[in-house]
N, CA, C and O atoms as a Tinker XYZ file with bonds, in Angstrom:
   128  protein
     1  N     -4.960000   -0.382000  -23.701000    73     2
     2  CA    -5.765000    0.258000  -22.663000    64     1     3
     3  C     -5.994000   -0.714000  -21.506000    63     2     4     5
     4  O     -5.639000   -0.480000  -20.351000    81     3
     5  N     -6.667000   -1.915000  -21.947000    73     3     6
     6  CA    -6.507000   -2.734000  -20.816000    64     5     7
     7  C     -5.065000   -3.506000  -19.505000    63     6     8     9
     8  O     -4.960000   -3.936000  -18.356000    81     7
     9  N     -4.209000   -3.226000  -20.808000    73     7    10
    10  CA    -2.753000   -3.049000  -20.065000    64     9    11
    11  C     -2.770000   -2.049000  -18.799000    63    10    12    13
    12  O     -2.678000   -2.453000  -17.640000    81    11
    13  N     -2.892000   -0.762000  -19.146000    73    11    14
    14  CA    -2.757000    0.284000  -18.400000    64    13    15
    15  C     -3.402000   -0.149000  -17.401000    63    14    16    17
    16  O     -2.862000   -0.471000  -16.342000    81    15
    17  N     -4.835000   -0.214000  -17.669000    73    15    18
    18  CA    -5.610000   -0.656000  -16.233000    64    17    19
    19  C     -5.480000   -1.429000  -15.194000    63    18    20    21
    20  O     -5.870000   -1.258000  -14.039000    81    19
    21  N     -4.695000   -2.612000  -15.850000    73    19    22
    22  CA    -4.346000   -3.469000  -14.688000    64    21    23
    23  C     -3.145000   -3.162000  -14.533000    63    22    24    25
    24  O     -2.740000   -3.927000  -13.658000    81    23
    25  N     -2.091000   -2.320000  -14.940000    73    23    26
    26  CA    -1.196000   -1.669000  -14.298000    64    25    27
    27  C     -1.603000   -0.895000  -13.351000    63    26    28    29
    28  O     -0.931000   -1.110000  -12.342000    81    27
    29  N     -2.421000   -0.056000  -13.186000    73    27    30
    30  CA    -2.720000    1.037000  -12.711000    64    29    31
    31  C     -3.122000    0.501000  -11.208000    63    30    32    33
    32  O     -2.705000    0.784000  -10.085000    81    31
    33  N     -4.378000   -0.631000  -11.829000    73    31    34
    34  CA    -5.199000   -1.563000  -10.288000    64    33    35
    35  C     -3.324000   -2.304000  -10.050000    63    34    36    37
    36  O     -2.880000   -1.511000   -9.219000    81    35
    37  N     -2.688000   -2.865000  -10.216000    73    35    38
    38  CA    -1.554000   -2.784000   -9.440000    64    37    39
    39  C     -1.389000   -2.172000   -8.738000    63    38    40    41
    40  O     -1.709000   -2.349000   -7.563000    81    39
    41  N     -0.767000   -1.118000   -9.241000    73    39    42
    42  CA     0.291000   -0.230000   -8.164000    64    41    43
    43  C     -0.545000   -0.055000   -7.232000    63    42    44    45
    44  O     -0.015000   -0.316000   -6.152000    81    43
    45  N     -2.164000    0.431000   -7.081000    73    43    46
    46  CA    -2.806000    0.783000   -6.094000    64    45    47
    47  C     -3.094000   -0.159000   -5.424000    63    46    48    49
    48  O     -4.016000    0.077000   -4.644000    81    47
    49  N     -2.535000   -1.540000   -5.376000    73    47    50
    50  CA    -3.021000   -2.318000   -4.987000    64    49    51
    51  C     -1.767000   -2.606000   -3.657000    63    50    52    53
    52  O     -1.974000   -2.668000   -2.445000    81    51
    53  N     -0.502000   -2.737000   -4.381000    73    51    54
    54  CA     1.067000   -2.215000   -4.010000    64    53    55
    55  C      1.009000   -0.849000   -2.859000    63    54    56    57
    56  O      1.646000   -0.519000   -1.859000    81    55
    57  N      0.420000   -0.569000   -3.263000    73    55    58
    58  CA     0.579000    0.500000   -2.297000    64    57    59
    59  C     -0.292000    0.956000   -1.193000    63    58    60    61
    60  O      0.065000    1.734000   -0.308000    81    59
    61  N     -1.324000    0.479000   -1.297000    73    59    62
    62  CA    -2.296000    0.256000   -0.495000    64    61    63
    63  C     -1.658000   -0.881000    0.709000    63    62    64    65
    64  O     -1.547000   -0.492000    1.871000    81    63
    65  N     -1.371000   -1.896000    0.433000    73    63    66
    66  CA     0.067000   -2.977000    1.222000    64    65    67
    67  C      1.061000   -1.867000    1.715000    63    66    68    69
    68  O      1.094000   -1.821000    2.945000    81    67
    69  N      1.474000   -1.408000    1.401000    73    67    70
    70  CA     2.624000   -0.684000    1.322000    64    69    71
    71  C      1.741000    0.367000    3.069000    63    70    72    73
    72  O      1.796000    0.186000    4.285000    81    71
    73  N      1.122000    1.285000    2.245000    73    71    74
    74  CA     0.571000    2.368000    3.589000    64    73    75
    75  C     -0.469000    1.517000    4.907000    63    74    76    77
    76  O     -0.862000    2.115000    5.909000    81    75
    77  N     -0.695000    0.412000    4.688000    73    75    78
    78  CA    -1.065000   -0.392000    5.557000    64    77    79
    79  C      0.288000   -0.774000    6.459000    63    78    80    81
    80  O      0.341000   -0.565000    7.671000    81    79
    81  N      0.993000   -1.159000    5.954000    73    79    82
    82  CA     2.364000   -1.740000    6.902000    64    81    83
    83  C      2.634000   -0.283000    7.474000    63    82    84    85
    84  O      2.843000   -0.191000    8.684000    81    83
    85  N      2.643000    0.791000    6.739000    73    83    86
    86  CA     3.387000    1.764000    7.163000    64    85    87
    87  C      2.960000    2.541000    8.340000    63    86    88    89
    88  O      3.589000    3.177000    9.186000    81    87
    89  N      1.318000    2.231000    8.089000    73    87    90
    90  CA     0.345000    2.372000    9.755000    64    89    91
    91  C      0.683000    1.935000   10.588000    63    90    92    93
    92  O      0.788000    2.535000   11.658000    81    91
    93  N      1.096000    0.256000   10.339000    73    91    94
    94  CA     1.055000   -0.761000   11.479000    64    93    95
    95  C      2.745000   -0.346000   12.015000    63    94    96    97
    96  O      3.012000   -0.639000   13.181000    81    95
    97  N      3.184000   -0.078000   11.676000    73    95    98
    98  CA     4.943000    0.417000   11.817000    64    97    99
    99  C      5.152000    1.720000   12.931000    63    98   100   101
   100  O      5.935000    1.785000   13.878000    81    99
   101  N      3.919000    2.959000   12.337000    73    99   102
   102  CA     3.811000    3.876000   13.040000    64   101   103
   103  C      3.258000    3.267000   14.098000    63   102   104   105
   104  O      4.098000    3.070000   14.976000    81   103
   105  N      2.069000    2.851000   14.396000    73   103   106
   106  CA     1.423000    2.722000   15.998000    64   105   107
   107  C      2.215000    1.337000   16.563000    63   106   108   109
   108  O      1.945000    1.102000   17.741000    81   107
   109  N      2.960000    0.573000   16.054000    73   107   110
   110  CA     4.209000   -0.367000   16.938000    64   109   111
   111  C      5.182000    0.954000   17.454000    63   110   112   113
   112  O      5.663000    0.911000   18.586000    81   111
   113  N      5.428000    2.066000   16.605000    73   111   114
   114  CA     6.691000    2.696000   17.469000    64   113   115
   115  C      5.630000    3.951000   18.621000    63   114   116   117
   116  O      6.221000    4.837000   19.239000    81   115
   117  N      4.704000    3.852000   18.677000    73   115   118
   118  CA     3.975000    4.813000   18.837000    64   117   119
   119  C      3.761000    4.098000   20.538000    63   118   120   121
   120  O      3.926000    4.678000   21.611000    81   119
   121  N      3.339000    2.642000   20.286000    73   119   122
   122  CA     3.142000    2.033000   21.508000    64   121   123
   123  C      4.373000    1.619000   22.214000    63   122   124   125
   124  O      4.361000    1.407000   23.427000    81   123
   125  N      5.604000    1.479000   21.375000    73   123   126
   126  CA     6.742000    1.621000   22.372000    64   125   127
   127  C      7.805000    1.885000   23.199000    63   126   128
   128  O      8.093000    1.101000   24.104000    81   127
């Protein structure tokens, strides 16, 4: 169980990185 969990706080952690860049990606093409 505790496996899972810190799998879990991973990925959301991964991906949270992930849709942050993917913001900063949109408003760079947005501003140019």
């Amino acid at each position: 169980e505790d496996f899972l969990q810190k799998l879990s706080t991973m990925l959301i952690k991964e991906y949270d990185i992930i849709c942050m860049e993917d913001l900063q990606v949109k408003n760079m093409v947005k501003k140019s």
